[in-house]
Short mmCIF file of C-alpha atoms in Angstrom, two decimals:
data_model
loop_
_atom_site.label_atom_id
_atom_site.label_comp_id
_atom_site.label_asym_id
_atom_site.label_seq_id
_atom_site.Cartn_x
_atom_site.Cartn_y
_atom_site.Cartn_z
CA MET A 660 0.00 0.00 0.00
CA PRO A 661 1.46 3.42 -0.94
CA ARG A 662 2.37 5.68 1.96
CA LYS A 663 0.11 8.63 2.40
CA ARG A 664 1.77 12.04 2.72
CA PRO A 665 1.29 13.79 6.02
CA GLN A 666 -1.50 16.35 5.95
CA ILE A 667 -0.11 19.83 5.31
CA LYS A 668 -2.28 22.84 6.08
CA ILE A 669 -2.33 25.13 3.07
CA SER A 670 -3.87 28.61 3.41
CA PRO A 671 -6.07 29.98 0.61
CA GLY A 672 -3.26 32.39 -0.40
CA GLU A 673 -0.75 29.55 -0.51
CA MET A 674 -3.24 27.49 -2.51
CA GLU A 675 -3.28 30.28 -5.10
CA MET A 676 0.52 30.05 -5.31
CA LEU A 677 0.40 26.26 -5.76
CA SER A 678 -2.23 26.64 -8.46
CA ILE A 679 0.03 29.03 -10.38
CA LEU A 680 3.06 26.77 -9.91
CA TRP A 681 1.07 23.79 -11.22
CA GLU A 682 -0.11 25.77 -14.22
CA LEU A 683 3.31 27.23 -15.07
CA GLY A 684 5.34 24.19 -14.08
CA GLY A 685 7.29 26.48 -11.75
CA GLY A 686 8.39 30.08 -11.74
CA THR A 687 10.38 32.86 -10.14
CA ILE A 688 8.77 35.23 -7.65
CA SER A 689 8.48 37.81 -10.42
CA ARG A 690 6.77 35.38 -12.82
CA VAL A 691 4.35 34.15 -10.16
CA HIS A 692 3.60 37.76 -9.15
CA LYS A 693 2.82 38.69 -12.77
CA GLU A 694 0.57 35.64 -13.22
CA HIS A 695 -1.20 36.35 -9.93
CA ALA A 696 -1.85 39.95 -11.04
CA ALA A 697 -3.05 38.73 -14.46
CA ARG A 698 -5.71 36.73 -12.61
CA GLY A 699 -6.99 39.96 -11.07
CA ASN A 700 -5.32 39.52 -7.70
CA GLN A 701 -3.39 42.55 -6.54
CA VAL A 702 -0.95 41.76 -3.75
CA SER A 703 2.60 42.94 -3.26
CA TYR A 704 5.71 41.22 -4.53
CA ALA A 705 6.75 40.71 -0.89
CA THR A 706 3.47 38.89 -0.15
CA ILE A 707 4.08 36.53 -3.07
CA GLN A 708 7.61 35.91 -1.80
CA THR A 709 6.33 35.20 1.72
CA ARG A 710 3.69 32.78 0.49
CA LEU A 711 6.15 30.91 -1.72
CA ASN A 712 8.68 30.69 1.11
CA ARG A 713 6.01 29.37 3.46
CA LEU A 714 5.24 26.64 0.92
CA VAL A 715 8.94 25.75 0.90
CA ASP A 716 9.02 25.69 4.71
CA LYS A 717 6.00 23.37 4.74
CA GLY A 718 7.55 21.02 2.18
CA ALA A 719 4.88 21.81 -0.41
CA ALA A 720 7.31 23.52 -2.82
CA GLU A 721 11.02 23.78 -3.46
CA ARG A 722 13.33 26.61 -4.48
CA VAL A 723 15.91 25.74 -7.11
CA GLY A 724 18.83 27.77 -8.48
CA PHE A 725 19.47 31.49 -8.53
CA PRO A 726 17.42 33.53 -8.98
CA GLY A 727 15.19 31.06 -7.22
CA GLU A 728 12.64 29.22 -9.23
CA TYR A 729 9.88 27.72 -7.17
CA ARG A 730 8.33 24.37 -8.06
CA ALA A 731 5.41 22.61 -6.43
CA LEU A 732 6.31 19.35 -4.71
CA LEU A 733 2.68 18.47 -4.07
CA LYS A 734 0.18 17.43 -6.71
CA PRO A 735 -3.37 18.81 -6.74
CA GLU A 736 -4.70 15.53 -5.36
CA ASP A 737 -2.28 15.82 -2.40
CA VAL A 738 -4.08 18.91 -1.11
CA SER A 739 -7.65 18.24 -2.18
CA ASP A 740 -8.83 16.14 0.77
CA PRO A 741 -9.48 19.01 3.21
CA TYR A 742 -11.42 20.86 0.50
CA TYR A 743 -13.32 17.71 -0.37
CA ASP A 744 -14.34 17.28 3.27
CA LYS A 745 -15.64 20.85 3.37
CA ILE A 746 -17.60 20.39 0.14
CA GLU A 747 -19.06 17.15 1.46
CA LYS A 748 -20.27 18.95 4.58
CA LEU A 749 -21.66 21.91 2.66
CA CYS A 750 -23.44 19.78 0.08
CA GLY A 751 -24.72 17.07 2.37
CA GLY A 752 -22.94 14.32 0.47
CA THR A 753 -24.02 15.28 -3.05
CA VAL A 754 -21.88 17.34 -5.41
CA ALA A 755 -24.60 18.28 -7.94
CA PRO A 756 -25.61 21.48 -6.07
CA PHE A 757 -21.94 22.45 -5.76
CA LEU A 758 -21.33 21.97 -9.49
CA SER A 759 -24.50 23.87 -10.29
CA HIS A 760 -23.27 26.73 -8.11
CA LEU A 761 -19.87 26.72 -9.85
CA PHE A 762 -21.49 26.88 -13.29
CA ALA A 763 -23.69 29.77 -12.15
CA LYS A 764 -20.71 31.70 -10.72
CA ARG A 765 -18.31 31.56 -13.65
CA ALA A 766 -18.02 30.61 -17.29
CA PHE A 767 -16.39 27.31 -18.17
CA ASP A 768 -14.52 27.08 -21.47
CA GLU A 769 -14.99 24.19 -23.88
CA GLU A 770 -11.79 22.49 -22.71
CA GLU A 771 -12.94 22.46 -19.07
CA ILE A 772 -16.35 21.13 -20.05
CA ALA A 773 -14.72 18.41 -22.14
CA VAL A 774 -12.57 17.37 -19.16
CA LEU A 775 -15.64 17.23 -16.91
CA GLU A 776 -17.51 15.15 -19.51
CA GLN A 777 -14.53 12.80 -19.72
CA ILE A 778 -14.49 12.39 -15.93
CA VAL A 779 -18.20 11.53 -15.94
CA ALA A 780 -17.73 9.07 -18.83
CA GLN A 781 -14.83 7.36 -17.01
CA HIS A 782 -16.91 7.09 -13.85
CA LYS A 783 -19.83 5.56 -15.78
CA GLN A 784 -17.44 3.07 -17.39
CA LYS A 785 -16.06 2.03 -13.98
CA GLU A 786 -19.61 1.57 -12.67
CA ARG A 787 -20.52 -0.65 -15.65
CA GLU A 788 -17.39 -2.75 -15.13
CA SER A 789 -18.01 -3.36 -11.44
#
């Protein structure tokens, strides 16, 4: 049985940093700051640096080379459990209302919808096979 990673508490701000690192495959403080701003989030360069360094301290990211490039050490599935638990509580065990709320709050592009459809199709296939 694979060993489970210890649970690391990730703040919402740190989660934003991880999301950017996953999307970019890594980046310097400057690159992450620019990407964060491009997403409509205005925080200082120093705040980005602090958040990235906290991720390093927690073992969720690493800093490589000079100038430092930060890379995520965790995968999205490594940090999803606490969020899943919260969604489960909020939705009473069913995710349909949560997904409906997400679709009402923001637009999904065709690629995201295709991924969601693929996930549903894979789930249906697993159910048929079992």
